[in-house]
Tab-separated table of C-alpha atoms in Angstrom:
chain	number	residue	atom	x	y	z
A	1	UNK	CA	-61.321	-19.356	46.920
A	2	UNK	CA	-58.645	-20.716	49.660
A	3	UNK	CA	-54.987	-20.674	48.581
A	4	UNK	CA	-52.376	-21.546	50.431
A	5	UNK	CA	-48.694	-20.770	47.763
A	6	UNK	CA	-45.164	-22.037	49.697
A	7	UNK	CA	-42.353	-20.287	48.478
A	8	UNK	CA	-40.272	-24.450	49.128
A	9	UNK	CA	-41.460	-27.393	50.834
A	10	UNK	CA	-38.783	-27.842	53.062
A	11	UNK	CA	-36.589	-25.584	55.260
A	12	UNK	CA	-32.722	-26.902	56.077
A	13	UNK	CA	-32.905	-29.024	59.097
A	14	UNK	CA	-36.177	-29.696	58.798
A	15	UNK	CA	-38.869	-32.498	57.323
A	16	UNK	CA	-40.809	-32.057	54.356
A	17	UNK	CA	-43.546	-29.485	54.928
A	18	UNK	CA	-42.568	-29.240	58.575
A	19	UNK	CA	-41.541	-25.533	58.400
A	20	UNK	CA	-45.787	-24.727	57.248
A	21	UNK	CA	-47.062	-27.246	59.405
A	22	UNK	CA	-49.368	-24.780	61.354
A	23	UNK	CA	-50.381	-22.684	58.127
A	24	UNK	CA	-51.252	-25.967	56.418
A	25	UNK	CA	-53.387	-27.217	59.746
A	26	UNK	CA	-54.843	-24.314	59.544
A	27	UNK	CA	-55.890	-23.944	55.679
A	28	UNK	CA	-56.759	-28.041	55.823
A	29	UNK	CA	-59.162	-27.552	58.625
A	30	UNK	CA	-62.323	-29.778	58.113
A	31	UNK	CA	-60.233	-31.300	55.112
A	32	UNK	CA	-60.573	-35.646	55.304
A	33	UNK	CA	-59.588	-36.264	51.468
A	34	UNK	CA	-56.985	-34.801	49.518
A	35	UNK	CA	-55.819	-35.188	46.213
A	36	UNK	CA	-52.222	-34.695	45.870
A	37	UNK	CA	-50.415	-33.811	41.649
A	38	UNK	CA	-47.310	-35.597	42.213
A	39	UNK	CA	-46.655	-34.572	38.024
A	40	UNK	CA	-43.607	-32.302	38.846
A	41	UNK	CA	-41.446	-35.302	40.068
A	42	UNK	CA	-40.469	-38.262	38.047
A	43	UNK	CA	-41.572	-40.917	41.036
A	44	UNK	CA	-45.564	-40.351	41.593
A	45	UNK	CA	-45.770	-43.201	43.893
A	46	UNK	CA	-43.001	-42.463	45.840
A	47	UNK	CA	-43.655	-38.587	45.942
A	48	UNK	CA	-47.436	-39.391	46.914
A	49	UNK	CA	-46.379	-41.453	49.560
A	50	UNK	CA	-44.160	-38.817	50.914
A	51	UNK	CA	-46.874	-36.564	51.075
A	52	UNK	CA	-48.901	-38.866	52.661
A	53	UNK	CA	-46.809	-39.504	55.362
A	54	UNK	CA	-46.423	-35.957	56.306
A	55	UNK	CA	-50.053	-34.701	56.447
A	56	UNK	CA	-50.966	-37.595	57.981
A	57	UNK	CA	-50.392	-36.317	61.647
A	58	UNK	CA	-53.665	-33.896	60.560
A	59	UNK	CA	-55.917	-37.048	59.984
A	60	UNK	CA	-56.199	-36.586	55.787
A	61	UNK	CA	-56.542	-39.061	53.398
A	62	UNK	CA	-54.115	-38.310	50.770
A	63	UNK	CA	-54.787	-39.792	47.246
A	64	UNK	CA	-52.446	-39.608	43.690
A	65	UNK	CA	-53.766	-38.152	41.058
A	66	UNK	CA	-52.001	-40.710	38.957
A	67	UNK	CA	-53.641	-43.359	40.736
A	68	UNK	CA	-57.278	-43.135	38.937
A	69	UNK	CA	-59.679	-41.394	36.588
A	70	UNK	CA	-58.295	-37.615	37.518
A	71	UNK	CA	-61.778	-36.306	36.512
A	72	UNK	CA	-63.378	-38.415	39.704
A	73	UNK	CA	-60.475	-37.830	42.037
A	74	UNK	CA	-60.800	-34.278	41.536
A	75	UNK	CA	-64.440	-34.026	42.520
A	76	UNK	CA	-64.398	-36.265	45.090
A	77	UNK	CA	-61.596	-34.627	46.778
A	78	UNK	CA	-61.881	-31.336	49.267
A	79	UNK	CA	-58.421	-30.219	48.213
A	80	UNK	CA	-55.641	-30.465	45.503
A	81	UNK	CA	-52.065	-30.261	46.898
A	82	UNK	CA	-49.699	-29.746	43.923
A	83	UNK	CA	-46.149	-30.575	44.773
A	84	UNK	CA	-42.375	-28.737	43.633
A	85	UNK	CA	-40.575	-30.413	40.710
A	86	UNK	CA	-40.183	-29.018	37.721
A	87	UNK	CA	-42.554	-26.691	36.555
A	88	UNK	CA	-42.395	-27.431	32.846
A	89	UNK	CA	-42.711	-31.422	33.450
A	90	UNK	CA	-45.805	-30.644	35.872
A	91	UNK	CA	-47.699	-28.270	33.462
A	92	UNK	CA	-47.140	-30.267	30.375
A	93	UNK	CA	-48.572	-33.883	32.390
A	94	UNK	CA	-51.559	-31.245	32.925
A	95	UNK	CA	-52.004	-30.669	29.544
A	96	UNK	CA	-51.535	-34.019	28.301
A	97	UNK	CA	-54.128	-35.267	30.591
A	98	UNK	CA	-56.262	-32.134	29.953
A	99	UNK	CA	-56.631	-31.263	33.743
A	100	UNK	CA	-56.073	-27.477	33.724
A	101	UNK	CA	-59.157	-26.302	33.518
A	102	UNK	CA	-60.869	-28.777	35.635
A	103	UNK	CA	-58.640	-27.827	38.243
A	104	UNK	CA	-59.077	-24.284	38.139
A	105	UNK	CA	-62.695	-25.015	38.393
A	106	UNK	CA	-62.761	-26.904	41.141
A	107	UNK	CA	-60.787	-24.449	43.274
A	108	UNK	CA	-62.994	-21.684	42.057
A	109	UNK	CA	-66.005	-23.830	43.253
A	110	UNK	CA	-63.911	-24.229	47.217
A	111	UNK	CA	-61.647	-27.116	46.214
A	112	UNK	CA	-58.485	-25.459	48.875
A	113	UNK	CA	-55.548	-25.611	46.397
A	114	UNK	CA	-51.757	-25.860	48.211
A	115	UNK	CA	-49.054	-25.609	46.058
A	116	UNK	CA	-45.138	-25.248	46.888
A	117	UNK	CA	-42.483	-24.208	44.234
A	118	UNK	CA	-43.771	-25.730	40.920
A	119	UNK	CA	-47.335	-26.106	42.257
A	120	UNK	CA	-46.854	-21.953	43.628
A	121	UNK	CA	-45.967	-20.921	39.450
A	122	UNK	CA	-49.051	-23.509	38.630
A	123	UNK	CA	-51.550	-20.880	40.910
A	124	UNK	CA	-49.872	-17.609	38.502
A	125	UNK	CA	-51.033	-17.025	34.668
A	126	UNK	CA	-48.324	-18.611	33.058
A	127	UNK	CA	-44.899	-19.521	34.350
A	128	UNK	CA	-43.167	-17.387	33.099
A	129	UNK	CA	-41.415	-16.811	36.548
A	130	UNK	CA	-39.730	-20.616	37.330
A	131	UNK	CA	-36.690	-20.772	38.201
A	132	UNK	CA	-36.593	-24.296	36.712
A	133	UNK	CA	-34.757	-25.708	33.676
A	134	UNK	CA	-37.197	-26.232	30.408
A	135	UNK	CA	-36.674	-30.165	30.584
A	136	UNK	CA	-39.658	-30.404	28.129
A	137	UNK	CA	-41.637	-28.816	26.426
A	138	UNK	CA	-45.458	-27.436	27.230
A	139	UNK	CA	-47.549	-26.699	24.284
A	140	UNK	CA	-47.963	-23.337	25.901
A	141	UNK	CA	-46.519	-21.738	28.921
A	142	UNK	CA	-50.323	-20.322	30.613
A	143	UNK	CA	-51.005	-21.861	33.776
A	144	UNK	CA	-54.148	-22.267	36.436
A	145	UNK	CA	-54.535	-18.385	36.508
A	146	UNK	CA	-55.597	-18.795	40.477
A	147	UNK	CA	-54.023	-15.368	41.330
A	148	UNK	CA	-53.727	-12.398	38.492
A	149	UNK	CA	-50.084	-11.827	39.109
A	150	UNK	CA	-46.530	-13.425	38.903
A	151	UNK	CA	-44.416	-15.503	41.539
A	152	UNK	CA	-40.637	-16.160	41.684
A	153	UNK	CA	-40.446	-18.701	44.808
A	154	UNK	CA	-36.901	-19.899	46.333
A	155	UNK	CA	-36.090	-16.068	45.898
A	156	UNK	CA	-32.641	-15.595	46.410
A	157	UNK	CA	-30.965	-12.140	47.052
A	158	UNK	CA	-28.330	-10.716	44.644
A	159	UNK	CA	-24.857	-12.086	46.744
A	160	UNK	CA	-22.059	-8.988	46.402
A	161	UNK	CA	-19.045	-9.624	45.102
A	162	UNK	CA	-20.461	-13.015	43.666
A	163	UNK	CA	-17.698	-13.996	41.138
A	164	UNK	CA	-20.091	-16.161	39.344
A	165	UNK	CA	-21.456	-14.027	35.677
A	166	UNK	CA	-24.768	-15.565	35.491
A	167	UNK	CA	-27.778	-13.159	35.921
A	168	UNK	CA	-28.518	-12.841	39.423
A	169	UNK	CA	-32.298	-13.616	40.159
A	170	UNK	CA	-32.831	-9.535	40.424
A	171	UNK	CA	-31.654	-9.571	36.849
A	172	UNK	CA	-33.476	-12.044	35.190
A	173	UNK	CA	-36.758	-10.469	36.753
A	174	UNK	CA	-35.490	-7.692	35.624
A	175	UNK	CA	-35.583	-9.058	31.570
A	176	UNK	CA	-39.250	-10.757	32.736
A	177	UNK	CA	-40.422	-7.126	32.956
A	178	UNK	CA	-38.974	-5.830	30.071
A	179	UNK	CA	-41.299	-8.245	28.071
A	180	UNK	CA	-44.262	-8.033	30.144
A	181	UNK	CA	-45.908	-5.531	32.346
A	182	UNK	CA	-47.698	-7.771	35.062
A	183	UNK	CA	-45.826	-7.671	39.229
A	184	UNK	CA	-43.596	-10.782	40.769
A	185	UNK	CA	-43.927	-11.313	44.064
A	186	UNK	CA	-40.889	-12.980	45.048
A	187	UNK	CA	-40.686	-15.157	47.635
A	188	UNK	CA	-38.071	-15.850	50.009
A	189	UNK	CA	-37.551	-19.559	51.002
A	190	UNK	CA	-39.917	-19.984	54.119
A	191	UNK	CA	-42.406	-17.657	53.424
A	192	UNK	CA	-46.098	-18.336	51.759
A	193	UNK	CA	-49.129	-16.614	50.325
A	194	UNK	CA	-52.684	-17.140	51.988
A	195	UNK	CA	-55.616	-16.214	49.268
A	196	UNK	CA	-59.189	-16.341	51.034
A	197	UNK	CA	-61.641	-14.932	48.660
A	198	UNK	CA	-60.149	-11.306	47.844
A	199	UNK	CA	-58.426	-11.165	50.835
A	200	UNK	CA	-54.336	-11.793	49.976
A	201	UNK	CA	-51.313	-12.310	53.189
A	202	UNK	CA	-48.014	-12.744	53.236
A	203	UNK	CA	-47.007	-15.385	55.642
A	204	UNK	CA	-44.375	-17.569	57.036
A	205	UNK	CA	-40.805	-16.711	58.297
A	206	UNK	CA	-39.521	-13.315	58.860
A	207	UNK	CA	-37.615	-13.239	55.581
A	208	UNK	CA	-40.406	-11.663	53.838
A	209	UNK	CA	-40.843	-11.015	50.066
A	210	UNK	CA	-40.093	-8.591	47.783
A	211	UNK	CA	-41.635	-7.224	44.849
A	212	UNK	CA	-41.154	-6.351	41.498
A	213	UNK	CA	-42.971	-3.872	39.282
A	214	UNK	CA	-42.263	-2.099	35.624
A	215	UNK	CA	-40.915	0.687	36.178
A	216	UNK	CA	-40.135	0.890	39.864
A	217	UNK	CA	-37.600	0.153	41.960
A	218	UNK	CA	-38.245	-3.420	43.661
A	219	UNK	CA	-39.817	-2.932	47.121
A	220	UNK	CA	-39.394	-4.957	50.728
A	221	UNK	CA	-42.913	-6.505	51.885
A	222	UNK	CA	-42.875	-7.442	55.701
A	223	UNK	CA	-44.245	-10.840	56.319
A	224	UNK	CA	-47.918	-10.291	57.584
A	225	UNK	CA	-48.603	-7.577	55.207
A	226	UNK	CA	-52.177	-7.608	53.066
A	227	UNK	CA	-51.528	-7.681	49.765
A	228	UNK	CA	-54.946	-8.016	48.424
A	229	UNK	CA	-54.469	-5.310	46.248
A	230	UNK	CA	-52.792	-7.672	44.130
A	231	UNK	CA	-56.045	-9.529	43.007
A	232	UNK	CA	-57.329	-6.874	41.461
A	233	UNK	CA	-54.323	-5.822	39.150
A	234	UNK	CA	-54.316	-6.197	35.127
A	235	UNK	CA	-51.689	-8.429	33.779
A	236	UNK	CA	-50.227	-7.570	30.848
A	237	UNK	CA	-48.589	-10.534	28.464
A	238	UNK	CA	-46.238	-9.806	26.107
B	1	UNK	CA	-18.463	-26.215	10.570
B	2	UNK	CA	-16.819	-23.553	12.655
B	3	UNK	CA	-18.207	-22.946	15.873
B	4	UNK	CA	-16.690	-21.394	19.152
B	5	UNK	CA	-19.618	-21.819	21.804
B	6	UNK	CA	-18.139	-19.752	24.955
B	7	UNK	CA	-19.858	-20.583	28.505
B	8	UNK	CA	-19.813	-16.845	29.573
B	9	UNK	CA	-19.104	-13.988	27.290
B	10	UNK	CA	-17.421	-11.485	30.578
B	11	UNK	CA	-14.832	-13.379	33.310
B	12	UNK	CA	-14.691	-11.670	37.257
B	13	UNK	CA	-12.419	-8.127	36.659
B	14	UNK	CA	-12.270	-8.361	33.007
B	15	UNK	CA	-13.841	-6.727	29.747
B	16	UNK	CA	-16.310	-8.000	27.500
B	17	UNK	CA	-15.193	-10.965	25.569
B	18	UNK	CA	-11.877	-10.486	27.029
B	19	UNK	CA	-10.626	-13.789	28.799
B	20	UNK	CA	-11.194	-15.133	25.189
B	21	UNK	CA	-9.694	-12.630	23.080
B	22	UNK	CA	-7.288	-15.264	22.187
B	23	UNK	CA	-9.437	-17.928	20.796
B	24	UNK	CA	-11.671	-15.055	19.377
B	25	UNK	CA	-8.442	-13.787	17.289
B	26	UNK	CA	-8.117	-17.176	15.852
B	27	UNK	CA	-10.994	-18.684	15.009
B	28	UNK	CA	-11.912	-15.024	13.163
B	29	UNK	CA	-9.102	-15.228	11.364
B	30	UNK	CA	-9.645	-13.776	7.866
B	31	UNK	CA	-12.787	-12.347	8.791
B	32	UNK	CA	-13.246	-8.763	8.182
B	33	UNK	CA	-17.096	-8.238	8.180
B	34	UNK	CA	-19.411	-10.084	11.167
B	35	UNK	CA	-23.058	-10.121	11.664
B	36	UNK	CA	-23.728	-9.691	15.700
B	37	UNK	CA	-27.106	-11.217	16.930
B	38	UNK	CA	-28.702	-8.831	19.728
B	39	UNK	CA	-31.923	-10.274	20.355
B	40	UNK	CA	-30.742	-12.010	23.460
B	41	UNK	CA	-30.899	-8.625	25.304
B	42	UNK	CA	-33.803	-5.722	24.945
B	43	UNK	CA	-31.163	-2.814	23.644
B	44	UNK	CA	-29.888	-4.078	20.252
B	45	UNK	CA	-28.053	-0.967	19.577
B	46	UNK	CA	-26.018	-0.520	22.839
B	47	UNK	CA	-25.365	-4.277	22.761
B	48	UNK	CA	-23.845	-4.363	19.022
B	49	UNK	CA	-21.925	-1.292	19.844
B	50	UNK	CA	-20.340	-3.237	22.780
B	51	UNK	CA	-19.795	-6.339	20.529
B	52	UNK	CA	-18.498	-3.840	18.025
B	53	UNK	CA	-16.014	-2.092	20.425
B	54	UNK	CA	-14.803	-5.363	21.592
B	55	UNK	CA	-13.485	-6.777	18.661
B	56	UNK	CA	-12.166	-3.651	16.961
B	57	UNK	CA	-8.565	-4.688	18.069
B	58	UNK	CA	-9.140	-7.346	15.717
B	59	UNK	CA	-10.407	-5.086	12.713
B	60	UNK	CA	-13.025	-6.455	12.623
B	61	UNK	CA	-16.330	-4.644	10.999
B	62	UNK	CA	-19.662	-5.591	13.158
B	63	UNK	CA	-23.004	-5.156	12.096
B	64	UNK	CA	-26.413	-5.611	13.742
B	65	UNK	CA	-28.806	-8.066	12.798
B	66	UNK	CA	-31.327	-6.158	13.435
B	67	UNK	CA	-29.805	-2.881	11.604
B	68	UNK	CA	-31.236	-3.921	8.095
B	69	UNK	CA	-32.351	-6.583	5.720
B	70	UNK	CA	-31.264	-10.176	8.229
B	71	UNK	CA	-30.889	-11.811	5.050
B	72	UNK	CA	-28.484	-9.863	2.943
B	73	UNK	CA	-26.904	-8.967	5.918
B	74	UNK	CA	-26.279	-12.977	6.726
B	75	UNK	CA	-25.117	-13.686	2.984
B	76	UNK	CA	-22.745	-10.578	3.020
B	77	UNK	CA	-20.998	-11.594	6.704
B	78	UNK	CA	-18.099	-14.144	7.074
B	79	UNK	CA	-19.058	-14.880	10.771
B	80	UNK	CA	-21.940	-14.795	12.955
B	81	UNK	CA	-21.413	-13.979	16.521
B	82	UNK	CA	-25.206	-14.527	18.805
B	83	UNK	CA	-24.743	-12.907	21.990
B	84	UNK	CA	-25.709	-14.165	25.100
B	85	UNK	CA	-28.718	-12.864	27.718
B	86	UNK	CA	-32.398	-14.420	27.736
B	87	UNK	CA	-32.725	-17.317	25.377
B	88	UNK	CA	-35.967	-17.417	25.687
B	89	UNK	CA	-35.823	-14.209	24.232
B	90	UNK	CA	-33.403	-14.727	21.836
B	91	UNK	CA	-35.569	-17.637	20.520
B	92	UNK	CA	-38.327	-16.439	19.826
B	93	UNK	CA	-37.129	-13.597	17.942
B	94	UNK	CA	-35.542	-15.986	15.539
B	95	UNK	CA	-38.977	-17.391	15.011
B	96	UNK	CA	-40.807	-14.963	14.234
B	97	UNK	CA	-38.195	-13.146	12.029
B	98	UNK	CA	-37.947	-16.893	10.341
B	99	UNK	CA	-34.122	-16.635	10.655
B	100	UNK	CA	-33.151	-19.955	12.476
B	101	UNK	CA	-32.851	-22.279	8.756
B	102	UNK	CA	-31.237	-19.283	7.403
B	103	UNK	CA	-28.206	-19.257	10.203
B	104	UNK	CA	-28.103	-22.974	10.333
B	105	UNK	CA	-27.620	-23.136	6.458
B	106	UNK	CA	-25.433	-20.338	6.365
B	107	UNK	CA	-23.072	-21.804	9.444
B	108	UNK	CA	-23.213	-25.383	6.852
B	109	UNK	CA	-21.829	-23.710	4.416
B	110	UNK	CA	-18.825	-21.994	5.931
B	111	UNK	CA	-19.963	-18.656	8.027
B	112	UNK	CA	-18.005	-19.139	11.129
B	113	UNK	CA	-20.740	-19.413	14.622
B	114	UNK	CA	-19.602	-17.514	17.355
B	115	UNK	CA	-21.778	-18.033	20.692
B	116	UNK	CA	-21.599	-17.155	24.246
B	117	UNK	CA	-23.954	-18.082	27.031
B	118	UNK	CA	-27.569	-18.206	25.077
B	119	UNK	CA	-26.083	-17.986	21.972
B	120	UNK	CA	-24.035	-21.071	23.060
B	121	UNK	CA	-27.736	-22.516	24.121
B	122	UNK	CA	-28.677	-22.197	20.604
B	123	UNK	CA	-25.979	-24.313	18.954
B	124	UNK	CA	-27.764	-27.318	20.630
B	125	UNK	CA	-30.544	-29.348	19.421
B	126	UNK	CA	-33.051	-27.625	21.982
B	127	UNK	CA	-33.098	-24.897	24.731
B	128	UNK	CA	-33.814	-27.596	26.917
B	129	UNK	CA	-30.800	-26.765	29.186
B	130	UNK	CA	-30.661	-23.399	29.424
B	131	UNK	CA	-30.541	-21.597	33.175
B	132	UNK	CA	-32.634	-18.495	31.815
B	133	UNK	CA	-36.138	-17.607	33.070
B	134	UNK	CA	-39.045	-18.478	30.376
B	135	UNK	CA	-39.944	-14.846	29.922
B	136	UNK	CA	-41.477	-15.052	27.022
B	137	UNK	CA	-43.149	-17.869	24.910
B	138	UNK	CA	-41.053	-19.137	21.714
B	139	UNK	CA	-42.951	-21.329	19.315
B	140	UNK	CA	-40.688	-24.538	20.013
B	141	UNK	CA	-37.690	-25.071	21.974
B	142	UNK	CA	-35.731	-26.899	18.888
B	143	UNK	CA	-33.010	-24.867	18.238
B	144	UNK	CA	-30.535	-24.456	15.610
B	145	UNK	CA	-28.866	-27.669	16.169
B	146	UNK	CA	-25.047	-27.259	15.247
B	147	UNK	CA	-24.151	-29.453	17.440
B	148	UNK	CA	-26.026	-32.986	17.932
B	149	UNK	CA	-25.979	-32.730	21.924
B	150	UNK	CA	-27.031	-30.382	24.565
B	151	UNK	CA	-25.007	-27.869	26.510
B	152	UNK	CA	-25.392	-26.299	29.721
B	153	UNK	CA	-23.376	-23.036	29.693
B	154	UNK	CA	-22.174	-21.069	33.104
B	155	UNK	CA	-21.840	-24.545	35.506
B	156	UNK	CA	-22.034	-23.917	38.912
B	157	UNK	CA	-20.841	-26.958	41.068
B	158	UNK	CA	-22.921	-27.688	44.160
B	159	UNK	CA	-22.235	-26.199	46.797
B	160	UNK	CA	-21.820	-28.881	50.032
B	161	UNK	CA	-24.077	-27.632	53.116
B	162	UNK	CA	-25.897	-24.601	50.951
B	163	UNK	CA	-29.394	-23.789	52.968
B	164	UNK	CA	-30.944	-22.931	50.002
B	165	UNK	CA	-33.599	-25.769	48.929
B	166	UNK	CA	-34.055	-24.869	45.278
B	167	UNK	CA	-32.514	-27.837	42.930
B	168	UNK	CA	-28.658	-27.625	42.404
B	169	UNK	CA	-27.217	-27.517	38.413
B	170	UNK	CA	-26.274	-31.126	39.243
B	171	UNK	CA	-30.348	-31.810	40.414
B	172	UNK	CA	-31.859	-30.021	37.389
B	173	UNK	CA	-29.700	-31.431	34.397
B	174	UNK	CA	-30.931	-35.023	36.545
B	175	UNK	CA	-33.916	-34.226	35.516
B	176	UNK	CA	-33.447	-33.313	32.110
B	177	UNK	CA	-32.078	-36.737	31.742
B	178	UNK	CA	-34.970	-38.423	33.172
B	179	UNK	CA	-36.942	-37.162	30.573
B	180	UNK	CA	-34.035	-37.040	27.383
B	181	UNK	CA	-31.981	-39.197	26.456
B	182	UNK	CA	-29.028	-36.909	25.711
B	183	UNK	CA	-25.437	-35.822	26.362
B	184	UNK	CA	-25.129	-32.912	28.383
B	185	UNK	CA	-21.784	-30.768	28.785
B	186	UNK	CA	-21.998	-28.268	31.595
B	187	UNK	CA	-19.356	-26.218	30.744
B	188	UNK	CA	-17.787	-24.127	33.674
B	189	UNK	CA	-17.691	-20.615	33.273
B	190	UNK	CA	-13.665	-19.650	31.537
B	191	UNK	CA	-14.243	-22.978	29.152
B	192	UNK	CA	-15.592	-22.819	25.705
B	193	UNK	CA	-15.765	-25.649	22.745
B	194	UNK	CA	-14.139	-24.941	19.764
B	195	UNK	CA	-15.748	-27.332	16.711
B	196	UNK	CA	-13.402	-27.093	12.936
B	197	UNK	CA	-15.114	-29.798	10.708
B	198	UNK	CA	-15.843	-33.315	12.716
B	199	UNK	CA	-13.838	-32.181	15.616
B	200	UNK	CA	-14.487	-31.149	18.783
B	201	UNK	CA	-12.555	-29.561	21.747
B	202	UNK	CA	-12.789	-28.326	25.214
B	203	UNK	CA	-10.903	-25.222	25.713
B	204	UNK	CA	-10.304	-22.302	28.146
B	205	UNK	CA	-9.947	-21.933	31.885
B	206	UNK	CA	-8.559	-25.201	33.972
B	207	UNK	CA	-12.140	-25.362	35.433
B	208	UNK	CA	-13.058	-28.158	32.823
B	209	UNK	CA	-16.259	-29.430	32.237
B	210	UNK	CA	-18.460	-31.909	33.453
B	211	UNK	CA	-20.117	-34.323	31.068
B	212	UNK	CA	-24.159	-35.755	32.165
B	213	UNK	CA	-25.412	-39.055	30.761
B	214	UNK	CA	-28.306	-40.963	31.502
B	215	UNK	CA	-27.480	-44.046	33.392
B	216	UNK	CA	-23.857	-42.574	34.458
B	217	UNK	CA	-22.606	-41.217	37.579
B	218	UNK	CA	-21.442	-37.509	35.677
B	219	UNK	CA	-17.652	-37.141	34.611
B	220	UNK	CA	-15.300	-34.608	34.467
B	221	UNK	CA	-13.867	-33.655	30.984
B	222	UNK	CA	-10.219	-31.835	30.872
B	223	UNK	CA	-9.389	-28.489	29.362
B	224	UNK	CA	-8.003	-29.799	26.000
B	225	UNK	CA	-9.795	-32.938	25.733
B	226	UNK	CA	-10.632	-33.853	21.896
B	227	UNK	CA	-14.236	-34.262	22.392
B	228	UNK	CA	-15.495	-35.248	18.763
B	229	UNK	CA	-17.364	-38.788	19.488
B	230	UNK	CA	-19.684	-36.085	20.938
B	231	UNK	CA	-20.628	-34.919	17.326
B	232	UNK	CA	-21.724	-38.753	16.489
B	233	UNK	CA	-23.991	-39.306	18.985
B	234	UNK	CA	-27.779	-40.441	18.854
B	235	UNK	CA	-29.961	-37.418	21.044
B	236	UNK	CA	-33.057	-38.981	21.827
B	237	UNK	CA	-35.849	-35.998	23.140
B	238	UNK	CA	-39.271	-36.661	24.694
C-alpha cells in the first residue's frame, strides 16, 4: 500500500502543491494516469483542472472522477489523488456514488492514494477529526480506513493569551478522546505522512507533528521519525 | 417563544455567564426552578454545579438533566438552559435519550430556552454550522429548530495576511451556502439574540453580527437591530 497524507495543499507564498513537490515526484514515480476526487470542492472542473496543471511538470495524465463511469476510471487509473474541501461534502458524494469501498480496494491492490486535508481524514476510519464545518450531512461518518488511526491536519498550536473563547484545537482533541480511545496524529501545516506497506514516516517541513493519546500527555514527533507502530494499533469507536 | 441564544457562555477576564448576567436576570425573570442541559461536556455534575453557582445571585434553583427522570424534570422547570461544549456531543445524547420533541414542545408552550455556544447551535434547524469537531456520530444533524435559520456562534473575522491555509469562518459558512439555501448569523463572541414571541433581536457587545446569504456579498447587523423578518424566512437544506 503507498500513501502519501498532506497535512494542506498549499504553503503561504507558494503554488498549489508546490511545498510537496519532491515527496509527490517521488511517490508518483512510474505514475502516467491519475485519477483525481475533486468531490470536496463545489467546482470539479475547475478544481480538476487545477490539479492538472500542477502535476503536469511530472508528465501525468490527470483525469476527474466526475468526468466518467467512476467504476472504469478507478481501474484504469495508477493513482487516486483526493483533494481538500470539505470533508463532509467529499465523503457524502462518495457515498452517494457508492465509491468507498471501491476505492479502498483499489489502493489495497497498489492504486498510490494522495490525499491533502479532506482527502488526509478520507485515508483515517471515520472523520471524526476534521476541522471542517458539517455543511451536509453523510449517512455515516466512517471513512476509507487506509491507516488504523486518527488525523487532525492544518494543526494549529494553542496561541497564549488568545482572547478568543472557542476551544483551542488541543481542546477539542481533547473531547475527541474522551469519546473514543483510538491516537490523532496531528499535523502541522507543511508536513505529510508516507505509508509504504507497514512501514509509516513523518515528512515534510520541520514543524513536525504532534500526537495525541487517551490518557497521556500529547507528545512532539520530529519530522523524519518512523511511526509504523501506528499501523498496528486497535482503534476504539465510541 | 422565549429564547436567549448567547454566542459564548465566558468573555476574556470574566466568570461564567458573567458578561450576560444582565440579560440572564431578565429574561429569567419569575423563574425560580431551571433544568440545566450538561451533555455538551463529559462531567455533567461539575458542569451543573458551575451553571448552578452562576446563577444563584439570581435565586435561582438548577437542576441536572441528567440527575433524574428528563421528563418530569422538563414538565416541573420554568426554563431550560443547554450549555455549550461539543454539539456533536450534545446531539446525540438528545437522541438517544429521545428528548429533542420533548424540549421543542416544552419551549412552544412557554419554558423559557436559554443557550450558549452549542446549545445556541441547537436552536437552529440543523448543526450544520457549528465550529465543533464531529467526535461522535448523532443520528441526524436536524436539530431542535426554534428558530427557522441557522446560526454560527463564536465569529471570528478573517484575519488579513494569516499564514495559516485552513478555510477562514468567512470560507466555511461559503460553503455551507453553496450547498443550503439558508440565512446564516455569525454572531461575534459578547452578542447574543434575544427572541419574545415573533420578535427577534441582536443584543450584547458592540461587536455585532454578520449576516450570510446565498447570492449576497455578507452584511453586518448592529447591536440592537430588530431582527424578526429572520423568523419568516423559507430555509431550504440539501
Amino acid at each position: 500500500m503507498r500513501l502519501l497524507l498532506l497535512s494542506n495543499s498549499t504553503a503561504p507564498g507558494q503554488g498549489y502543491l508546490e511545498h510537496a513537490m519532491d515527496t509527490l515526484t517521488e511517490t508518483l514515480a512510474g505514475v502516467r494516469r491519475l485519477v483525481f476526487v475533486p468531490f470536496a470542492l463545489a467546482d470539479h472542473d475547475a478544481y480538476t483542472a487545477k490539479a492538472a496543471e500542477a502535476l503536469a511538470p511530472l508528465g501525468i495524465e490527470v483525469v476527474g472522477l466526475h468526468t466518467g463511469d467512476p467504476v472504469r476510471l478507478l481501474r484504469s487509473a495508477q493513482a487516486v489523488f483526493v483533494g481538500g474541501g470539505n470533508t463532509f461534502r467529499l465523503l457524502r458524494a462518495l457515498y452517494t456514488r457508492e465509491l468507498l469501498a471501491l476505492i479502498r480496494g483499489r489502493v489495497a491492490n497498489g492504486t498510490v492514494y494522495i490525499g491533502s486535508s479532506a482527502g488526509t481524514n478520507l485515508a483515517c476510519p471515520t472523520i471524526r477529526t476534521t476541522n471542517d464545518m458539517p455543511i451536509v450531512q453523510p449517512p455515516a461518518f466512517d471513512a476509507s480506513g487506509l491507516v488504523p488511526f486518527q488525523i487532525n491536519p492544518h494543526y494549529l498550536d494553542p496561541v497564549p493569551g488568545d482572547p478568543h473563547m472557542g476551544e483551542t484545537r488541543e481542546e477539542r482533541i481533547g473531547q475527541f478522546l474522551e469519546e473514543n480511545d483510538v491516537p490523532v496524529l496531528a499535523l502541522r501545516e507543511g508536513t505529510w505522512l508516507r505509508r509504504r506497506g507497514s512501514s509509516l514516516t513523518l515528512g515534510g517541513s520541520d514543524a513536525g507533528a504532534r500526537l495525541f493519546r487517551r490518557g497521556s500527555h500529547p507528545s512532539e514527533v520530529a519530522t523524519g521519525t518512523d511511526l509504523s507502530w501506528l499501523l498496528t494499533i486497535t482503534a476504539r469507536f465510541h
